[in-house]
DNA sequence: TCTGGGGTCCTAGGACCC
DNA sequence: TCTGGGGTCCTAGGACCC
């Protein structure tokens, strides 16, 4: 049996831990730039606010009633780690799936004891971190997701639900579950399934796996096996090195100024370089992209990306910045109002595979060591003194890319000076 | 005025080879 | 009139996740 442990309304719950006055109120947390709603309390859901709804399109009555907060990722990331550490008390097999969800392995435990363990887990996480969680047990990940959904929605489960592959509870749940509520089935696939008369999770489970593979995809076939209780989805080791690293942001306001684009790219490259070195990788290609605001249909639209290969794999921010600048020059066009730029590091390899090449005559061992020391020092200073304590090049004033986040709460768990702002 | 950011996996189709 | 077939590799884009 495997358990999916999911934090309820995670970002909102984090905010409530440090500001209990938010209990009972409709609370929402906004995306970067305060653009749209990415987390909702039950009260806000009850007002009809949908996931991903644009802030500026919310009816004024709702904006007056609701407490809408900028996102505070320093806080959520830290709280997430506390939850994960608590889960490790219950099983040696914890796979962190996202900031608010983990799969926890319970192989070998007596199935009859699982619900009680689940309840104890909930209470412990609540007591140690202040975060409410729901627990779904099942033989496969897809079914564990269904069980978790039931644990959250159906009050008799009291936050913990166990589903067997066969059994009346499983059957009843799958019969009334729209197929698009399943993990891995979204709108597009749902539309195609509807055409052949499959609307519920149960109907999908009863479909022929091989035929569905041919008509749809291997992904859908695996979901069918999982619904029947046969594991077909393995999770990647979430601690494994990423295969690509992306950093991008929307601008706080649109801009046509190439200097502002260059500055944003430089920022993003610096962050991407940090991430790259933290996981001990090198990159051999840097992708740069720019785009206008796709929602402004009356404005001229432009989106373009380019991949710039590096002469040799590198993790030195200066190399990455050089490549990114060339990429930006190649795709920048005058006359457009840009909304977003970003960089992606592709083709990552472990830096232990650092290869000797013919180019080594051009870059001596001494140069490489200097580069490594410089980057290690920059990373250390930024870790200890705060992001951007040290950077390559000077920042500009009044940047277009400065984020709007006017409603952010204090970073209670990671900044002493902000902790003092709590009103008692 | 204002619509997130960061990932993964899979598939189709083109280029190329023999 | 007739113009192979099968394999690999790569890339772009779709779909999905939270």
Short mmCIF file of C-alpha atoms (C1' of nucleotides) in Angstrom, two decimals:
data_model
loop_
_atom_site.label_atom_id
_atom_site.label_comp_id
_atom_site.label_asym_id
_atom_site.label_seq_id
_atom_site.Cartn_x
_atom_site.Cartn_y
_atom_site.Cartn_z
CA UNK A 1 0.00 0.00 0.00
CA UNK A 2 1.07 3.51 -0.76
CA UNK A 3 -0.23 6.69 0.81
CA UNK A 4 -0.63 10.04 -0.83
CA UNK A 5 -0.31 12.75 1.81
CA UNK A 6 -1.57 16.09 0.57
CA UNK A 7 -1.57 19.37 2.49
CA UNK A 8 -5.00 20.99 2.52
CA UNK A 9 -5.02 24.39 0.76
CA UNK A 10 -1.31 24.46 1.46
CA UNK A 11 -0.31 28.09 0.89
CA UNK A 12 -3.37 29.36 2.73
CA UNK A 13 -2.71 26.95 5.60
CA UNK A 14 0.88 28.26 5.88
CA UNK A 15 -0.41 31.81 6.16
CA UNK A 16 -2.92 30.78 8.80
CA UNK A 17 -0.27 29.16 10.97
CA UNK A 18 1.27 32.58 11.49
CA UNK A 19 -1.92 34.61 11.39
CA UNK A 20 -4.77 32.69 13.03
CA UNK A 21 -7.10 35.60 12.37
CA UNK A 22 -7.32 34.27 8.82
CA UNK A 23 -9.20 31.20 10.09
CA UNK A 24 -12.76 31.14 8.82
CA UNK A 25 -12.18 33.93 6.29
CA UNK A 26 -12.11 33.55 2.51
CA UNK A 27 -8.35 33.68 1.84
CA UNK A 28 -6.50 33.43 -1.47
CA UNK A 29 -2.83 33.39 -2.37
CA UNK A 30 -1.76 35.00 -5.65
CA UNK A 31 0.83 34.00 -8.23
CA UNK A 32 3.90 36.07 -9.01
CA UNK A 33 3.05 39.65 -9.91
CA UNK A 34 -0.21 39.15 -8.04
CA UNK A 35 -1.52 37.86 -11.36
CA UNK A 36 -3.97 35.12 -10.52
CA UNK A 37 -5.27 33.04 -7.65
CA UNK A 38 -3.18 29.89 -7.08
CA UNK A 39 -4.45 28.78 -3.66
CA UNK A 40 -7.86 29.16 -2.04
CA UNK A 41 -9.28 28.51 1.38
CA UNK A 42 -12.52 26.50 1.50
CA UNK A 43 -14.39 29.75 2.15
CA UNK A 44 -12.98 31.31 -1.01
CA UNK A 45 -13.81 28.18 -3.02
CA UNK A 46 -17.36 28.46 -1.69
CA UNK A 47 -17.57 31.96 -3.15
CA UNK A 48 -17.02 30.42 -6.57
CA UNK A 49 -13.44 31.57 -7.15
CA UNK A 50 -11.71 29.12 -9.46
CA UNK A 51 -8.11 27.94 -9.44
CA UNK A 52 -6.02 30.17 -11.71
CA UNK A 53 -8.59 32.92 -11.99
CA UNK A 54 -7.11 36.27 -12.94
CA UNK A 55 -7.03 38.68 -10.03
CA UNK A 56 -8.15 41.67 -12.03
CA UNK A 57 -11.17 39.75 -13.32
CA UNK A 58 -12.55 38.92 -9.87
CA UNK A 59 -15.88 40.62 -9.14
CA UNK A 60 -15.47 43.64 -6.81
CA UNK A 61 -17.75 42.08 -4.19
CA UNK A 62 -15.38 39.14 -3.85
CA UNK A 63 -12.33 41.36 -3.77
CA UNK A 64 -13.88 43.29 -0.91
CA UNK A 65 -14.71 40.18 1.13
CA UNK A 66 -11.61 38.13 0.50
CA UNK A 67 -8.13 38.42 1.93
CA UNK A 68 -5.81 38.12 -1.08
CA UNK A 69 -2.11 37.68 -0.33
CA UNK A 70 0.99 37.79 -2.51
CA UNK A 71 2.84 34.49 -2.54
CA UNK A 72 5.59 33.99 0.00
CA UNK A 73 7.65 31.11 -1.35
CA UNK A 74 10.36 31.41 1.28
CA UNK A 75 7.70 30.61 3.87
CA UNK A 76 5.98 27.84 1.92
CA UNK A 77 9.25 26.12 1.00
CA UNK A 78 10.37 26.08 4.61
CA UNK A 79 7.02 24.80 5.88
CA UNK A 80 7.06 22.11 3.20
CA UNK A 81 10.37 20.80 4.51
CA UNK A 82 8.97 20.63 8.03
CA UNK A 83 6.05 18.54 6.81
CA UNK A 84 8.38 16.23 4.88
CA UNK A 85 10.61 15.69 7.92
CA UNK A 86 7.53 14.77 9.95
CA UNK A 87 6.43 12.21 7.35
CA UNK A 88 9.81 10.52 7.62
CA UNK A 89 8.87 9.55 11.18
CA UNK A 90 6.19 7.25 9.75
CA UNK A 91 7.99 5.47 6.93
CA UNK A 92 11.47 5.29 5.44
CA UNK A 93 9.95 5.65 1.96
CA UNK A 94 8.94 9.26 1.38
CA UNK A 95 8.84 10.53 -2.20
CA UNK A 96 8.35 14.26 -2.31
CA UNK A 97 6.13 14.83 -5.32
CA UNK A 98 5.52 18.57 -5.09
CA UNK A 99 5.68 21.36 -2.56
CA UNK A 100 2.50 20.10 -0.89
CA UNK A 101 2.27 16.38 -1.71
CA UNK A 102 4.28 13.29 -0.92
CA UNK A 103 3.86 9.60 -1.62
CA UNK A 104 4.68 7.54 1.46
CA UNK A 105 5.36 3.81 1.12
CA UNK A 106 3.59 1.48 3.57
CA UNK A 107 4.61 -1.84 2.06
CA UNK A 108 4.67 -4.59 4.63
CA UNK A 109 2.40 -2.92 7.16
CA UNK A 110 -0.72 -4.75 8.25
CA UNK A 111 -3.48 -3.22 6.06
CA UNK A 112 -5.90 -3.34 8.99
CA UNK A 113 -3.72 -0.85 10.88
CA UNK A 114 -3.34 1.67 8.09
CA UNK A 115 -6.29 3.91 8.86
CA UNK A 116 -5.13 4.27 12.46
CA UNK A 117 -1.61 5.07 11.28
CA UNK A 118 -3.03 7.61 8.87
CA UNK A 119 -4.92 9.33 11.67
CA UNK A 120 -1.83 9.44 13.82
CA UNK A 121 0.14 10.89 10.92
CA UNK A 122 -2.43 13.63 10.42
CA UNK A 123 -2.46 14.56 14.06
CA UNK A 124 1.32 14.61 14.29
CA UNK A 125 1.77 16.81 11.22
CA UNK A 126 -0.91 19.15 12.54
CA UNK A 127 0.70 19.31 15.95
CA UNK A 128 4.31 19.70 14.81
CA UNK A 129 3.78 22.07 11.86
CA UNK A 130 0.26 23.47 12.12
CA UNK A 131 -0.57 22.21 8.61
CA UNK A 132 -3.71 20.07 8.03
CA UNK A 133 -3.20 17.13 5.67
CA UNK A 134 -5.34 14.43 4.06
CA UNK A 135 -4.20 10.85 3.55
CA UNK A 136 -5.24 8.39 0.82
CA UNK A 137 -4.09 4.76 0.93
CA UNK A 138 -4.27 2.48 -2.12
CA UNK A 139 -2.24 -0.14 -3.98
CA UNK A 140 -1.32 2.27 -6.81
CA UNK A 141 -0.58 5.96 -7.18
CA UNK A 142 -3.60 6.73 -9.34
CA UNK A 143 -5.91 5.08 -6.82
CA UNK A 144 -4.09 6.78 -3.92
CA UNK A 145 -4.92 10.08 -5.58
CA UNK A 146 -8.58 9.05 -5.74
CA UNK A 147 -8.48 7.95 -2.10
CA UNK A 148 -6.95 11.27 -1.09
CA UNK A 149 -9.62 13.15 -2.98
CA UNK A 150 -12.27 11.18 -1.11
CA UNK A 151 -10.52 11.75 2.23
CA UNK A 152 -10.76 15.48 1.60
CA UNK A 153 -14.30 15.68 0.24
CA UNK A 154 -16.25 13.06 2.14
CA UNK A 155 -16.56 13.90 5.81
CA UNK A 156 -17.10 10.35 7.13
CA UNK A 157 -13.50 9.53 6.23
CA UNK A 158 -12.22 12.20 8.62
CA UNK A 159 -9.24 12.93 6.41
CA UNK A 160 -8.04 9.36 5.91
CA UNK A 161 -9.35 6.97 3.23
CA UNK A 162 -8.12 3.53 2.22
CA UNK A 163 -9.17 2.01 -1.11
CA UNK A 164 -8.56 -1.55 -2.26
CA UNK A 165 -8.33 -2.36 -5.94
CA UNK A 166 -11.61 -4.27 -5.75
CA UNK A 167 -14.42 -3.53 -3.38
CA UNK A 168 -17.70 -1.67 -3.16
CA UNK A 169 -16.20 1.61 -1.90
CA UNK A 170 -13.75 1.78 -4.80
CA UNK A 171 -16.43 0.93 -7.31
CA UNK A 172 -18.87 3.47 -5.93
CA UNK A 173 -16.27 6.23 -5.90
CA UNK A 174 -15.02 5.55 -9.43
CA UNK A 175 -18.58 5.40 -10.77
CA UNK A 176 -19.34 8.94 -9.76
CA UNK A 177 -15.88 10.41 -10.42
CA UNK A 178 -15.64 12.37 -13.69
CA UNK A 179 -12.76 10.95 -15.69
CA UNK A 180 -11.05 14.32 -15.88
CA UNK A 181 -10.66 14.33 -12.09
CA UNK A 182 -8.15 11.51 -12.45
CA UNK A 183 -4.45 12.16 -12.17
CA UNK A 184 -3.11 12.38 -15.73
CA UNK A 185 -6.43 12.97 -17.50
CA UNK A 186 -7.20 16.59 -18.25
CA UNK A 187 -9.40 18.56 -20.59
CA UNK A 188 -7.97 17.48 -23.96
CA UNK A 189 -8.02 13.78 -23.22
CA UNK A 190 -11.39 14.20 -21.51
CA UNK A 191 -12.89 15.67 -24.67
CA UNK A 192 -11.65 12.77 -26.76
CA UNK A 193 -12.82 10.19 -24.21
CA UNK A 194 -16.29 11.77 -24.17
CA UNK A 195 -16.54 11.12 -27.92
CA UNK A 196 -16.36 7.37 -27.31
CA UNK A 197 -18.73 7.51 -24.36
CA UNK A 198 -16.26 7.45 -21.49
CA UNK A 199 -17.20 10.01 -18.87
CA UNK A 200 -16.40 8.40 -15.52
CA UNK A 201 -13.31 6.87 -13.97
CA UNK A 202 -15.13 3.54 -13.78
CA UNK A 203 -15.85 3.50 -17.52
CA UNK A 204 -12.19 4.15 -18.18
CA UNK A 205 -11.17 1.35 -15.85
CA UNK A 206 -13.40 -1.05 -17.80
CA UNK A 207 -11.96 -0.06 -21.19
CA UNK A 208 -9.51 -2.32 -23.00
CA UNK A 209 -5.97 -1.18 -22.10
CA UNK A 210 -4.31 -2.25 -25.36
CA UNK A 211 -6.98 -0.68 -27.52
CA UNK A 212 -6.80 2.54 -25.51
CA UNK A 213 -3.05 2.60 -25.91
CA UNK A 214 -3.43 2.50 -29.67
CA UNK A 215 -6.23 5.05 -29.75
CA UNK A 216 -4.73 7.41 -27.16
CA UNK A 217 -1.34 6.82 -25.60
CA UNK A 218 0.76 4.63 -23.40
CA UNK A 219 0.07 7.11 -20.60
CA UNK A 220 -3.64 6.36 -20.67
CA UNK A 221 -3.00 2.62 -20.76
CA UNK A 222 -0.94 2.91 -17.59
CA UNK A 223 -3.72 4.84 -15.88
CA UNK A 224 -6.14 1.99 -16.67
CA UNK A 225 -3.81 -0.60 -15.14
CA UNK A 226 -3.39 1.57 -12.08
CA UNK A 227 -7.17 1.95 -11.72
CA UNK A 228 -7.39 -1.84 -11.69
CA UNK A 229 -4.82 -1.99 -8.91
CA UNK A 230 -1.76 -2.97 -10.92
CA UNK A 231 1.12 -0.51 -10.45
CA UNK A 232 2.28 0.96 -13.75
CA UNK A 233 3.62 4.36 -12.76
CA UNK A 234 6.96 4.72 -11.08
CA UNK A 235 8.01 8.04 -9.72
CA UNK A 236 11.32 9.49 -10.59
CA UNK A 237 13.60 9.94 -7.71
CA UNK A 238 12.67 13.49 -6.88
CA UNK A 239 16.11 14.14 -5.47
CA UNK A 240 17.64 13.23 -8.83
CA UNK A 241 19.33 16.01 -10.75
CA UNK A 242 16.98 17.97 -13.01
CA UNK A 243 17.35 17.40 -16.72
CA UNK A 244 16.72 21.02 -17.53
CA UNK A 245 16.68 24.20 -15.51
CA UNK A 246 14.43 27.11 -16.33
CA UNK A 247 14.21 30.59 -14.89
CA UNK A 248 11.72 33.08 -16.26
CA UNK A 249 9.45 35.84 -15.02
CA UNK A 250 6.78 38.07 -16.39
CA UNK A 251 7.68 41.73 -16.22
CA UNK A 252 5.84 43.88 -13.71
CA UNK A 253 5.00 46.10 -16.71
CA UNK A 254 5.51 45.56 -20.43
CA UNK A 255 8.73 46.91 -21.92
CA UNK A 256 10.28 47.55 -25.32
CA UNK A 257 13.66 48.55 -23.93
CA UNK A 258 16.43 46.11 -24.95
CA UNK A 259 18.49 47.18 -21.93
CA UNK A 260 15.72 46.00 -19.63
CA UNK A 261 15.51 42.68 -21.42
CA UNK A 262 19.27 42.25 -21.13
CA UNK A 263 19.10 43.04 -17.43
CA UNK A 264 16.28 40.55 -16.85
CA UNK A 265 18.14 37.85 -18.76
CA UNK A 266 21.24 38.53 -16.69
CA UNK A 267 19.22 38.08 -13.50
CA UNK A 268 17.67 34.86 -14.73
CA UNK A 269 21.01 33.46 -15.85
CA UNK A 270 22.48 34.15 -12.42
CA UNK A 271 19.65 32.25 -10.73
CA UNK A 272 19.86 29.41 -13.24
CA UNK A 273 23.63 29.17 -12.66
CA UNK A 274 23.06 28.87 -8.91
CA UNK A 275 20.55 26.08 -9.41
CA UNK A 276 22.91 24.35 -11.83
CA UNK A 277 25.84 24.40 -9.41
CA UNK A 278 23.67 23.40 -6.46
CA UNK A 279 22.80 20.13 -8.17
CA UNK A 280 26.38 19.67 -9.34
CA UNK A 281 25.69 19.82 -13.08
CA UNK A 282 27.18 21.45 -16.13
CA UNK A 283 25.26 22.66 -19.17
CA UNK A 284 26.22 22.66 -22.80
CA UNK A 285 23.37 24.69 -24.25
CA UNK A 286 21.51 27.79 -23.16
CA UNK A 287 18.04 28.54 -24.49
CA UNK A 288 16.70 32.09 -24.43
CA UNK A 289 13.10 33.05 -25.12
CA UNK A 290 11.13 36.27 -25.34
CA UNK A 291 7.45 36.88 -25.82
CA UNK A 292 4.80 39.56 -25.89
CA UNK A 293 1.62 39.35 -23.83
CA UNK A 294 -0.49 36.61 -25.45
CA UNK A 295 -3.65 37.94 -23.80
CA UNK A 296 -3.46 41.29 -25.57
CA UNK A 297 -4.82 40.18 -28.89
CA UNK A 298 -5.02 43.73 -30.24
CA UNK A 299 -1.26 44.15 -29.83
CA UNK A 300 1.33 42.81 -32.27
CA UNK A 301 2.38 39.35 -31.08
CA UNK A 302 5.87 37.91 -31.13
CA UNK A 303 7.42 34.89 -29.50
CA UNK A 304 10.75 33.41 -30.27
CA UNK A 305 13.36 31.19 -28.75
CA UNK A 306 16.88 30.19 -29.70
CA UNK A 307 19.32 27.59 -28.43
CA UNK A 308 22.94 28.69 -28.10
CA UNK A 309 25.40 25.81 -27.74
CA UNK A 310 28.44 26.35 -25.52
CA UNK A 311 31.96 25.62 -26.72
CA UNK A 312 32.31 23.22 -23.80
CA UNK A 313 30.11 22.25 -20.84
CA UNK A 314 30.24 24.92 -18.13
CA UNK A 315 28.72 25.94 -14.83
CA UNK A 316 30.29 29.41 -14.82
CA UNK A 317 27.65 32.16 -14.82
CA UNK A 318 29.87 34.29 -17.05
CA UNK A 319 29.85 31.66 -19.80
CA UNK A 320 26.10 31.25 -19.49
CA UNK A 321 25.56 35.02 -19.57
CA UNK A 322 27.71 35.38 -22.67
CA UNK A 323 25.72 32.73 -24.50
CA UNK A 324 22.40 34.13 -23.31
CA UNK A 325 23.32 37.62 -24.50
CA UNK A 326 24.14 36.34 -27.94
CA UNK A 327 20.84 34.48 -27.99
CA UNK A 328 18.91 37.55 -26.97
CA UNK A 329 20.60 39.66 -29.65
CA UNK A 330 19.64 37.08 -32.23
CA UNK A 331 15.93 37.07 -31.44
CA UNK A 332 15.22 40.58 -30.11
CA UNK A 333 13.06 42.67 -32.44
CA UNK A 334 12.30 46.33 -32.01
CA UNK A 335 8.75 47.59 -31.83
CA UNK A 336 7.21 44.93 -29.60
CA UNK A 337 6.12 45.31 -26.00
CA UNK A 338 7.61 42.33 -24.20
CA UNK A 339 5.87 40.63 -21.32
CA UNK A 340 8.24 37.84 -20.45
CA UNK A 341 11.76 36.59 -21.03
CA UNK A 342 13.49 33.52 -19.71
CA UNK A 343 16.44 31.19 -19.98
CA UNK A 344 16.63 27.42 -19.95
CA UNK A 345 19.74 25.37 -19.40
CA UNK A 346 19.58 22.22 -21.51
CA UNK A 347 21.68 19.17 -22.02
CA UNK A 348 22.83 18.91 -18.42
CA UNK A 349 25.57 16.53 -17.31
CA UNK A 350 27.08 15.77 -13.93
CA UNK A 351 30.19 17.83 -13.39
CA UNK A 352 32.10 14.68 -12.46
CA UNK A 353 31.92 13.83 -16.13
CA UNK A 354 33.85 16.99 -16.90
CA UNK A 355 35.63 15.95 -20.03
CA UNK A 356 39.07 16.70 -21.22
CA UNK A 357 38.91 17.94 -24.75
CA UNK A 358 41.08 19.46 -27.38
CA UNK A 359 39.95 22.82 -26.09
CA UNK A 360 41.83 22.22 -22.89
CA UNK A 361 44.78 23.93 -24.41
CA UNK A 362 42.56 27.03 -24.52
CA UNK A 363 41.30 26.77 -20.96
CA UNK A 364 44.02 25.77 -18.60
CA UNK A 365 43.44 23.80 -15.46
CA UNK A 366 44.34 26.93 -13.50
CA UNK A 367 41.58 28.89 -15.25
CA UNK A 368 39.05 26.22 -14.44
CA UNK A 369 39.99 26.22 -10.80
CA UNK A 370 39.75 30.00 -10.66
CA UNK A 371 36.29 29.83 -12.19
CA UNK A 372 35.17 27.22 -9.68
CA UNK A 373 36.47 29.18 -6.73
CA UNK A 374 34.83 32.37 -7.93
CA UNK A 375 31.44 30.73 -8.43
CA UNK A 376 31.65 28.90 -5.11
CA UNK A 377 32.41 32.19 -3.37
CA UNK A 378 29.56 34.04 -5.08
CA UNK A 379 27.13 31.26 -4.14
CA UNK A 380 28.32 31.21 -0.55
CA UNK A 381 28.00 34.97 -0.10
CA UNK A 382 24.53 34.99 -1.62
CA UNK A 383 23.48 32.11 0.61
CA UNK A 384 24.74 33.79 3.73
CA UNK A 385 24.02 37.43 3.03
CA UNK A 386 20.83 37.08 1.04
CA UNK A 387 20.08 36.77 -2.65
CA UNK A 388 21.88 39.27 -4.90
CA UNK A 389 24.34 40.32 -2.20
CA UNK A 390 26.93 39.67 -4.91
CA UNK A 391 26.15 39.84 -8.59
CA UNK A 392 27.84 40.23 -11.90
CA UNK A 393 27.15 43.72 -13.19
CA UNK A 394 25.18 46.56 -11.68
CA UNK A 395 21.43 46.56 -11.17
CA UNK A 396 19.24 49.22 -12.75
CA UNK A 397 16.76 51.43 -11.02
CA UNK A 398 13.02 51.11 -11.61
CA UNK A 399 13.24 47.79 -13.38
CA UNK A 400 10.34 46.63 -15.45
CA UNK A 401 10.99 43.16 -14.14
CA UNK A 402 10.65 44.10 -10.49
CA UNK A 403 7.80 41.93 -9.27
CA UNK A 404 4.61 43.26 -7.91
CA UNK A 405 4.01 41.56 -4.60
CA UNK A 406 2.45 44.21 -2.47
CA UNK A 407 0.54 41.90 -0.21
CA UNK A 408 3.28 39.57 0.89
CA UNK A 409 3.28 38.49 4.54
CA UNK A 410 6.54 38.37 6.55
CA UNK A 411 8.93 35.51 5.85
CA UNK A 412 8.34 34.30 9.37
CA UNK A 413 10.55 31.25 9.38
CA UNK A 414 13.57 32.47 7.41
CA UNK A 415 14.05 36.19 8.23
CA UNK A 416 14.56 37.32 11.80
CA UNK A 417 13.97 40.97 10.97
CA UNK A 418 10.60 40.16 9.40
CA UNK A 419 9.57 38.03 12.33
CA UNK A 420 9.56 41.22 14.42
CA UNK A 421 6.75 42.56 12.27
CA UNK A 422 4.22 40.10 13.66
CA UNK A 423 1.47 42.00 15.38
CA UNK A 424 0.58 40.46 18.71
"C1'" DT B 1 -3.17 48.74 -15.60
"C1'" DC B 2 -3.46 44.01 -14.18
"C1'" DT B 3 -3.69 36.81 -16.77
"C1'" DG B 4 2.48 32.30 -12.69
"C1'" DG B 5 6.59 29.47 -12.96
"C1'" DG B 6 8.91 25.20 -13.37
"C1'" DG B 7 8.94 20.76 -14.57
"C1'" DT B 8 8.20 15.77 -17.05
"C1'" DC B 9 6.99 12.49 -20.57
"C1'" DC B 10 5.40 11.17 -25.05
"C1'" DT B 11 4.62 11.44 -30.04
"C1'" DA B 12 4.98 12.84 -34.75
"C1'" DG B 13 7.68 13.94 -38.28
"C1'" DG B 14 11.93 15.27 -40.60
"C1'" DA B 15 16.78 14.24 -41.64
"C1'" DC B 16 19.77 10.97 -42.49
"C1'" DC B 17 21.78 6.34 -43.27
"C1'" DC B 18 22.32 1.95 -45.71
"C1'" DT C 1 4.16 3.17 -66.27
"C1'" DC C 2 7.13 2.45 -62.85
"C1'" DT C 3 10.43 5.82 -58.20
"C1'" DG C 4 12.16 0.89 -51.46
"C1'" DG C 5 12.04 -0.02 -46.89
"C1'" DG C 6 13.50 0.09 -42.48
"C1'" DG C 7 16.13 1.89 -38.94
"C1'" DT C 8 17.99 5.71 -35.72
"C1'" DC C 9 18.36 10.18 -33.97
"C1'" DC C 10 16.79 14.67 -33.07
"C1'" DT C 11 13.51 18.38 -32.34
"C1'" DA C 12 9.23 20.74 -31.73
"C1'" DG C 13 5.15 20.72 -29.73
"C1'" DG C 14 1.31 18.70 -27.10
"C1'" DA C 15 -0.46 17.31 -22.81
"C1'" DC C 16 -0.18 17.07 -18.27
"C1'" DC C 17 1.25 17.96 -13.34
"C1'" DC C 18 1.34 21.17 -9.10
#
